[in-house]
Amino acid sequence: MKQVVYTASPESQQIHVWRMNEEGALTLLQVVDVAGQVQPMVVNPTQPFLYVGVRPQFRVIAYRIADDGTLTEAGQAPLPGSPTHISTDLHGNFLFCGSYNDACVSISPIGADGVPLAPSQVIDGLEGCHSANIGSDNQTLFVPALKQDRICLFDVHAAGKLTPHAQPQVTTVEGAGPRHMVFHPNRQYAYCVNELNSTVDVWQLSNANGQVERVQSLDMQPADFTGTRWAADIHLTPDGRHLYACDRTSSTLTIFSVSEDGGLLTLEGHQPTETQPRGFNIDKSGRYLVAAGQKSHHIEVYRIGEGQGLLTPLARYAVGQGPMWVVIHAL
Ligand SMILES: O=C1O[C@H](COP(=O)(O)O)[C@@H](O)[C@H](O)[C@H]1O
């Protein structure tokens, strides 16, 4: 499998493009200088485009991905607030943007040319909106509002509109601060990392009453941890067996194994990593994890072990300044 790794470094306004080989080693292919601070990124699931949220002029830049993974700008579109997180639906028809500072989520149609258009709708009042995550049904959008300790649920309509889902929200423990989410491949469970108390919640997507329900909350930190909690990102291996979440104060990756049915997490260990890991990701084969250190200005590649999913450091690489987002794409 040919894979590329994209890293966004807002302080130096750069995207680094890396080739990842079968052993997990990276070779730098390209450095893209961007007119703005690059933050969240996502690849269109059906067309070869990378979308990047940029500030201080809030917009999304679309880059066409060449056969070797390198990037060429294809167009831009405005966004309604500072882009904290961007994502698409599973068919690549819509771009969603969550804005923490502007407390909103937006939906933007993606044109036939692969470039997003201006937002067709903006929903305000989501304090600390930290991400927008399409469910496996490609219908329900999960939007964590960190400062409100709730995840809002919306239905996505083909006309580019969001309406409140029949169950319009679920709530977390008070003070948890829900932030980023991932979904189990069996479509039965989702996992959300909570920034402010460094926990991971397991959400059953349809309980006996057809409702979304929290079924487990696990601490990411060791029992004797007394430091400040500041979790950030969460990712699952493609086979759904291993779940990872990072905490920025302690600069650790927490490793969980996932039960066969996806409903139960078990803490397996902690991996010290780059300083202030705000973003990381897992490759499409599920064998490698790449973590970015916002304060170390490096990325580090780990091999994911069989069994418990423990991490073995392979190599670290200097990137731009303040790297905080990692995307891995199979060509
Ligand atoms: O992780 C965090 O994210 C929010 C929003 O980030 P931003 O890059 O969109 O401004 C940030 O304000 C918060 O302090 C931090 O913990």
Short mmCIF file of C-alpha atoms and ligand atoms in Angstrom, two decimals:
data_model
loop_
_atom_site.label_atom_id
_atom_site.label_comp_id
_atom_site.label_asym_id
_atom_site.label_seq_id
_atom_site.Cartn_x
_atom_site.Cartn_y
_atom_site.Cartn_z
CA MET A 1 0.00 0.00 0.00
CA LYS A 2 1.35 3.45 -0.95
CA GLN A 3 0.67 5.95 1.83
CA VAL A 4 1.39 9.61 2.48
CA VAL A 5 1.40 11.53 5.75
CA TYR A 6 0.32 15.17 5.85
CA THR A 7 1.26 17.32 8.87
CA ALA A 8 -0.01 20.86 9.52
CA SER A 9 2.25 23.34 11.33
CA PRO A 10 0.36 26.60 11.91
CA GLU A 11 3.21 28.56 13.49
CA SER A 12 5.38 28.21 10.36
CA GLN A 13 2.31 28.08 8.06
CA GLN A 14 3.37 24.85 6.38
CA ILE A 15 2.05 21.48 5.33
CA HIS A 16 4.69 18.75 5.15
CA VAL A 17 4.03 15.85 2.79
CA TRP A 18 5.76 12.56 3.66
CA ARG A 19 5.90 9.22 1.89
CA MET A 20 5.46 6.33 4.37
CA ASN A 21 7.00 3.01 3.32
CA GLU A 22 5.98 -0.49 4.39
CA GLU A 23 8.34 -0.33 7.41
CA GLY A 24 6.81 2.93 8.62
CA ALA A 25 9.79 5.08 7.58
CA LEU A 26 9.04 8.57 6.27
CA THR A 27 10.64 10.46 3.37
CA LEU A 28 9.88 14.13 2.88
CA LEU A 29 8.23 14.76 -0.53
CA GLN A 30 7.08 18.38 -0.34
CA VAL A 31 6.72 21.38 1.95
CA VAL A 32 3.71 23.53 1.08
CA ASP A 33 3.89 27.14 2.26
CA VAL A 34 0.41 28.40 3.06
CA ALA A 35 -0.73 32.03 3.31
CA GLY A 36 -2.20 31.54 6.78
CA GLN A 37 -2.13 29.32 9.84
CA VAL A 38 -3.00 25.79 8.76
CA GLN A 39 -4.85 23.76 11.35
CA PRO A 40 -7.40 20.99 10.81
CA MET A 41 -7.16 18.79 7.72
CA VAL A 42 -9.22 16.02 6.13
CA VAL A 43 -9.07 14.00 2.90
CA ASN A 44 -12.19 13.68 0.74
CA PRO A 45 -13.17 9.97 0.91
CA THR A 46 -14.18 9.75 -2.78
CA GLN A 47 -11.99 12.28 -4.62
CA PRO A 48 -8.27 13.05 -4.34
CA PHE A 49 -8.49 16.31 -2.38
CA LEU A 50 -7.05 17.44 0.94
CA TYR A 51 -9.03 20.16 2.72
CA VAL A 52 -7.26 22.44 5.17
CA GLY A 53 -8.82 24.95 7.56
CA VAL A 54 -6.88 28.23 7.69
CA ARG A 55 -6.87 31.41 9.79
CA PRO A 56 -6.90 34.35 10.50
CA GLN A 57 -8.94 34.78 7.29
CA PHE A 58 -11.27 31.89 8.04
CA ARG A 59 -11.41 29.63 5.00
CA VAL A 60 -10.88 26.16 3.68
CA ILE A 61 -8.22 25.54 1.03
CA ALA A 62 -8.69 22.54 -1.26
CA TYR A 63 -5.52 20.84 -2.52
CA ARG A 64 -5.62 18.29 -5.33
CA ILE A 65 -3.64 15.17 -4.37
CA ALA A 66 -1.38 13.93 -7.18
CA ASP A 67 -0.65 10.23 -7.75
CA ASP A 68 2.49 10.53 -5.61
CA GLY A 69 0.63 12.35 -2.80
CA THR A 70 1.96 15.85 -3.47
CA LEU A 71 -0.42 18.80 -3.29
CA THR A 72 -1.51 21.56 -5.68
CA GLU A 73 -3.99 24.22 -4.64
CA ALA A 74 -7.34 23.83 -6.43
CA GLY A 75 -9.53 26.47 -4.77
CA GLN A 76 -10.75 28.10 -1.57
CA ALA A 77 -14.03 28.85 0.17
CA PRO A 78 -14.97 30.98 3.20
CA LEU A 79 -15.78 29.51 6.60
CA PRO A 80 -17.99 31.21 9.21
CA GLY A 81 -15.54 30.99 12.11
CA SER A 82 -12.02 29.99 13.09
CA PRO A 83 -11.75 26.38 11.91
CA THR A 84 -11.02 24.10 14.86
CA HIS A 85 -12.01 20.87 13.10
CA ILE A 86 -13.11 19.97 9.58
CA SER A 87 -14.56 16.73 8.24
CA THR A 88 -16.73 15.43 5.41
CA ASP A 89 -19.63 13.04 5.06
CA LEU A 90 -18.79 9.51 3.90
CA HIS A 91 -19.53 10.28 0.23
CA GLY A 92 -17.50 13.48 0.15
CA ASN A 93 -20.54 15.63 -0.72
CA PHE A 94 -20.36 18.00 2.27
CA LEU A 95 -17.69 19.63 4.38
CA PHE A 96 -18.42 20.26 8.07
CA CYS A 97 -16.52 22.78 10.16
CA GLY A 98 -16.62 23.10 13.94
CA SER A 99 -15.41 26.36 15.46
CA TYR A 100 -14.49 26.50 19.14
CA ASN A 101 -13.94 30.25 19.27
CA ASP A 102 -17.05 31.12 17.23
CA ALA A 103 -19.27 28.47 18.88
CA CYS A 104 -20.73 27.14 15.63
CA VAL A 105 -20.85 24.26 13.19
CA SER A 106 -21.30 24.75 9.45
CA ILE A 107 -22.11 22.61 6.44
CA SER A 108 -20.70 23.45 2.99
CA PRO A 109 -21.56 21.58 -0.23
CA ILE A 110 -18.53 20.23 -2.09
CA GLY A 111 -18.67 21.02 -5.81
CA ALA A 112 -18.27 18.49 -8.62
CA ASP A 113 -14.73 19.85 -9.05
CA GLY A 114 -13.89 18.75 -5.50
CA VAL A 115 -13.73 22.31 -4.13
CA PRO A 116 -16.07 23.28 -1.25
CA LEU A 117 -18.56 26.11 -1.75
CA ALA A 118 -19.59 28.72 0.82
CA PRO A 119 -21.55 27.29 3.79
CA SER A 120 -25.19 26.50 3.11
CA GLN A 121 -25.98 26.67 6.85
CA VAL A 122 -24.36 27.74 10.10
CA ILE A 123 -25.67 26.64 13.49
CA ASP A 124 -24.68 28.88 16.40
CA GLY A 125 -24.87 28.44 20.15
CA LEU A 126 -22.50 25.48 20.40
CA GLU A 127 -20.12 26.77 23.07
CA GLY A 128 -16.65 25.32 22.60
CA CYS A 129 -17.67 23.40 19.48
CA HIS A 130 -14.69 21.13 18.94
CA SER A 131 -15.50 18.74 16.11
CA ALA A 132 -18.17 17.45 13.73
CA ASN A 133 -18.28 13.70 13.17
CA ILE A 134 -20.47 11.89 10.67
CA GLY A 135 -21.92 8.61 11.92
CA SER A 136 -21.59 5.33 10.03
CA ASP A 137 -25.14 5.80 8.70
CA ASN A 138 -23.86 8.91 6.84
CA GLN A 139 -26.92 10.62 8.24
CA THR A 140 -26.30 11.60 11.84
CA LEU A 141 -23.74 14.28 12.67
CA PHE A 142 -22.25 14.24 16.20
CA VAL A 143 -21.02 17.67 17.33
CA PRO A 144 -19.29 17.90 20.73
CA ALA A 145 -19.76 21.29 22.43
CA LEU A 146 -16.91 21.18 24.94
CA LYS A 147 -18.01 24.06 27.18
CA GLN A 148 -21.56 22.72 27.43
CA ASP A 149 -20.63 19.12 28.26
CA ARG A 150 -22.89 17.85 25.50
CA ILE A 151 -22.72 16.23 22.11
CA CYS A 152 -25.37 17.63 19.77
CA LEU A 153 -26.88 15.32 17.16
CA PHE A 154 -28.09 16.56 13.78
CA ASP A 155 -29.60 14.93 10.71
CA VAL A 156 -27.81 15.79 7.47
CA HIS A 157 -30.08 16.50 4.51
CA ALA A 158 -29.17 16.24 0.84
CA ALA A 159 -29.99 19.92 0.34
CA GLY A 160 -27.04 20.82 2.58
CA LYS A 161 -29.06 21.41 5.74
CA LEU A 162 -28.77 20.18 9.31
CA THR A 163 -31.80 19.66 11.54
CA PRO A 164 -31.84 18.45 15.16
CA HIS A 165 -31.90 14.65 15.37
CA ALA A 166 -34.87 12.98 17.14
CA GLN A 167 -32.52 12.69 20.14
CA PRO A 168 -31.02 16.17 19.85
CA GLN A 169 -28.18 15.78 22.35
CA VAL A 170 -26.44 13.57 24.88
CA THR A 171 -24.61 14.88 27.91
CA THR A 172 -21.30 13.94 29.45
CA VAL A 173 -20.16 14.05 33.06
CA GLU A 174 -20.09 17.68 34.25
CA GLY A 175 -16.75 19.30 33.43
CA ALA A 176 -15.65 16.54 31.04
CA GLY A 177 -15.36 18.73 27.93
CA PRO A 178 -16.14 16.42 24.96
CA ARG A 179 -13.76 17.08 22.09
CA HIS A 180 -12.98 14.49 19.33
CA MET A 181 -14.75 11.25 18.34
CA VAL A 182 -14.19 8.02 16.41
CA PHE A 183 -16.58 5.23 15.42
CA HIS A 184 -16.17 1.48 15.68
CA PRO A 185 -16.26 -0.26 12.26
CA ASN A 186 -19.22 -2.40 13.43
CA ARG A 187 -21.29 0.84 13.63
CA GLN A 188 -22.53 0.01 17.14
CA TYR A 189 -20.25 2.24 19.24
CA ALA A 190 -18.46 5.59 19.22
CA TYR A 191 -15.66 6.81 21.49
CA CYS A 192 -15.20 10.42 22.59
CA VAL A 193 -12.14 11.92 24.26
CA ASN A 194 -12.97 14.50 26.91
CA GLU A 195 -10.42 17.31 27.08
CA LEU A 196 -10.94 18.69 30.57
CA ASN A 197 -10.98 15.53 32.67
CA SER A 198 -8.88 13.32 30.32
CA THR A 199 -11.40 10.54 30.07
CA VAL A 200 -12.71 8.48 27.17
CA ASP A 201 -16.44 7.77 26.94
CA VAL A 202 -17.91 4.78 25.13
CA TRP A 203 -21.24 5.62 23.46
CA GLN A 204 -23.60 2.86 22.38
CA LEU A 205 -25.23 4.23 19.25
CA SER A 206 -28.56 2.43 19.60
CA ASN A 207 -29.55 0.93 22.94
CA ALA A 208 -32.69 -1.17 23.57
CA ASN A 209 -34.74 2.02 23.17
CA GLY A 210 -32.94 3.08 19.99
CA GLN A 211 -31.14 5.85 21.87
CA VAL A 212 -27.50 6.92 22.01
CA GLU A 213 -26.29 6.11 25.53
CA ARG A 214 -22.99 6.41 27.42
CA VAL A 215 -22.01 2.94 28.62
CA GLN A 216 -18.46 3.42 29.94
CA SER A 217 -16.08 6.23 31.04
CA LEU A 218 -12.41 5.46 31.48
CA ASP A 219 -9.66 7.58 32.96
CA MET A 220 -6.77 8.11 30.55
CA GLN A 221 -4.33 8.77 33.39
CA PRO A 222 -2.72 6.40 35.90
CA ALA A 223 -4.53 6.20 39.28
CA ASP A 224 -1.81 8.27 41.02
CA PHE A 225 -1.83 11.10 38.43
CA THR A 226 -2.14 14.55 40.06
CA GLY A 227 -1.26 16.87 37.15
CA THR A 228 -3.50 19.06 35.04
CA ARG A 229 -5.62 17.13 32.59
CA TRP A 230 -5.62 18.33 28.97
CA ALA A 231 -6.60 15.64 26.50
CA ALA A 232 -6.79 16.25 22.78
CA ASP A 233 -7.14 13.58 20.10
CA ILE A 234 -8.44 10.01 19.72
CA HIS A 235 -8.01 7.33 17.03
CA LEU A 236 -8.94 3.69 16.51
CA THR A 237 -7.13 1.06 14.43
CA PRO A 238 -9.07 0.13 11.26
CA ASP A 239 -9.86 -3.34 12.70
CA GLY A 240 -11.39 -1.70 15.80
CA ARG A 241 -9.10 -3.56 18.22
CA HIS A 242 -6.91 -0.77 19.61
CA LEU A 243 -7.89 2.74 20.70
CA TYR A 244 -5.46 5.58 21.49
CA ALA A 245 -5.99 9.00 23.07
CA CYS A 246 -3.42 11.72 23.86
CA ASP A 247 -2.98 14.14 26.74
CA ARG A 248 -0.98 17.32 26.26
CA THR A 249 0.17 18.16 29.78
CA SER A 250 1.66 14.77 30.48
CA SER A 251 2.71 14.27 26.82
CA THR A 252 1.39 10.72 26.75
CA LEU A 253 -0.57 8.44 24.51
CA THR A 254 -2.99 6.21 26.40
CA ILE A 255 -3.48 2.75 24.94
CA PHE A 256 -6.79 0.85 25.24
CA SER A 257 -7.82 -2.48 23.84
CA VAL A 258 -11.37 -2.79 22.57
CA SER A 259 -13.63 -5.78 23.19
CA GLU A 260 -14.78 -7.88 20.23
CA ASP A 261 -18.20 -6.18 20.16
CA GLY A 262 -16.68 -2.70 20.64
CA GLY A 263 -18.59 -2.01 23.86
CA LEU A 264 -15.83 -2.31 26.43
CA LEU A 265 -12.41 -0.66 26.70
CA THR A 266 -9.50 -1.96 28.77
CA LEU A 267 -6.56 0.27 29.68
CA GLU A 268 -3.36 -1.36 28.40
CA GLY A 269 -0.70 1.26 29.08
CA HIS A 270 0.82 4.68 28.51
CA GLN A 271 3.42 5.74 25.96
CA PRO A 272 5.49 8.90 26.59
CA THR A 273 5.52 10.90 23.37
CA GLU A 274 6.44 14.23 21.79
CA THR A 275 5.91 17.32 23.95
CA GLN A 276 2.30 18.52 23.91
CA PRO A 277 0.76 16.04 21.49
CA ARG A 278 -2.30 17.80 20.11
CA GLY A 279 -2.78 15.63 17.02
CA PHE A 280 -1.90 12.11 15.93
CA ASN A 281 -3.18 9.49 13.53
CA ILE A 282 -3.01 5.80 12.55
CA ASP A 283 -2.08 4.47 9.10
CA LYS A 284 -4.56 2.55 6.95
CA SER A 285 -2.90 -0.81 7.65
CA GLY A 286 -3.25 -0.28 11.41
CA ARG A 287 0.47 -0.95 11.92
CA TYR A 288 1.78 2.58 12.54
CA LEU A 289 0.85 5.61 14.64
CA VAL A 290 2.24 9.10 13.96
CA ALA A 291 2.12 11.69 16.79
CA ALA A 292 2.83 15.43 16.48
CA GLY A 293 4.45 17.44 19.27
CA GLN A 294 3.11 20.99 19.25
CA LYS A 295 6.01 22.06 21.49
CA SER A 296 8.72 19.71 20.21
CA HIS A 297 8.19 20.64 16.55
CA HIS A 298 8.72 16.97 15.63
CA ILE A 299 6.56 14.04 14.66
CA GLU A 300 7.28 10.53 15.90
CA VAL A 301 6.34 7.23 14.26
CA TYR A 302 5.46 4.15 16.37
CA ARG A 303 4.86 0.54 15.46
CA ILE A 304 1.57 -0.76 16.87
CA GLY A 305 2.11 -4.12 18.54
CA GLU A 306 -0.11 -7.16 18.18
CA GLY A 307 -2.03 -8.20 21.30
CA GLN A 308 -2.21 -5.18 23.61
CA GLY A 309 -1.46 -2.61 20.91
CA LEU A 310 1.57 -1.27 22.79
CA LEU A 311 3.72 1.23 20.90
CA THR A 312 7.37 0.90 19.84
CA PRO A 313 9.07 4.16 18.81
CA LEU A 314 10.61 3.87 15.33
CA ALA A 315 11.85 7.34 14.37
CA ARG A 316 11.19 11.03 14.87
CA TYR A 317 11.32 13.76 12.23
CA ALA A 318 11.59 17.57 12.41
CA VAL A 319 8.58 19.30 10.84
CA GLY A 320 7.40 22.91 10.85
CA GLN A 321 6.72 24.95 13.99
CA GLY A 322 3.82 23.94 16.22
CA PRO A 323 2.63 20.81 14.38
CA MET A 324 -0.85 19.91 15.53
CA TRP A 325 -2.65 17.85 12.89
CA VAL A 326 -1.76 14.56 11.19
CA VAL A 327 -3.59 12.92 8.29
CA ILE A 328 -2.54 9.60 6.71
CA HIS A 329 -3.83 8.82 3.23
CA ALA A 330 -3.59 5.66 1.11
CA LEU A 331 -2.92 6.56 -2.55
O1 LIG B 1 -7.45 22.37 22.51
C1 LIG B 1 -7.87 23.47 22.59
O2 LIG B 1 -8.66 23.93 21.59
C2 LIG B 1 -9.33 25.16 21.71
C3 LIG B 1 -9.68 25.62 20.34
O3 LIG B 1 -8.54 25.63 19.58
P1 LIG B 1 -8.35 26.61 18.43
O4 LIG B 1 -7.05 26.21 17.84
O5 LIG B 1 -9.50 26.41 17.49
O6 LIG B 1 -8.32 27.98 19.00
C4 LIG B 1 -8.46 26.09 22.47
O7 LIG B 1 -8.95 27.35 22.52
C5 LIG B 1 -8.25 25.50 23.85
O8 LIG B 1 -7.57 26.36 24.65
C6 LIG B 1 -7.45 24.28 23.69
O9 LIG B 1 -7.37 23.57 24.86
#
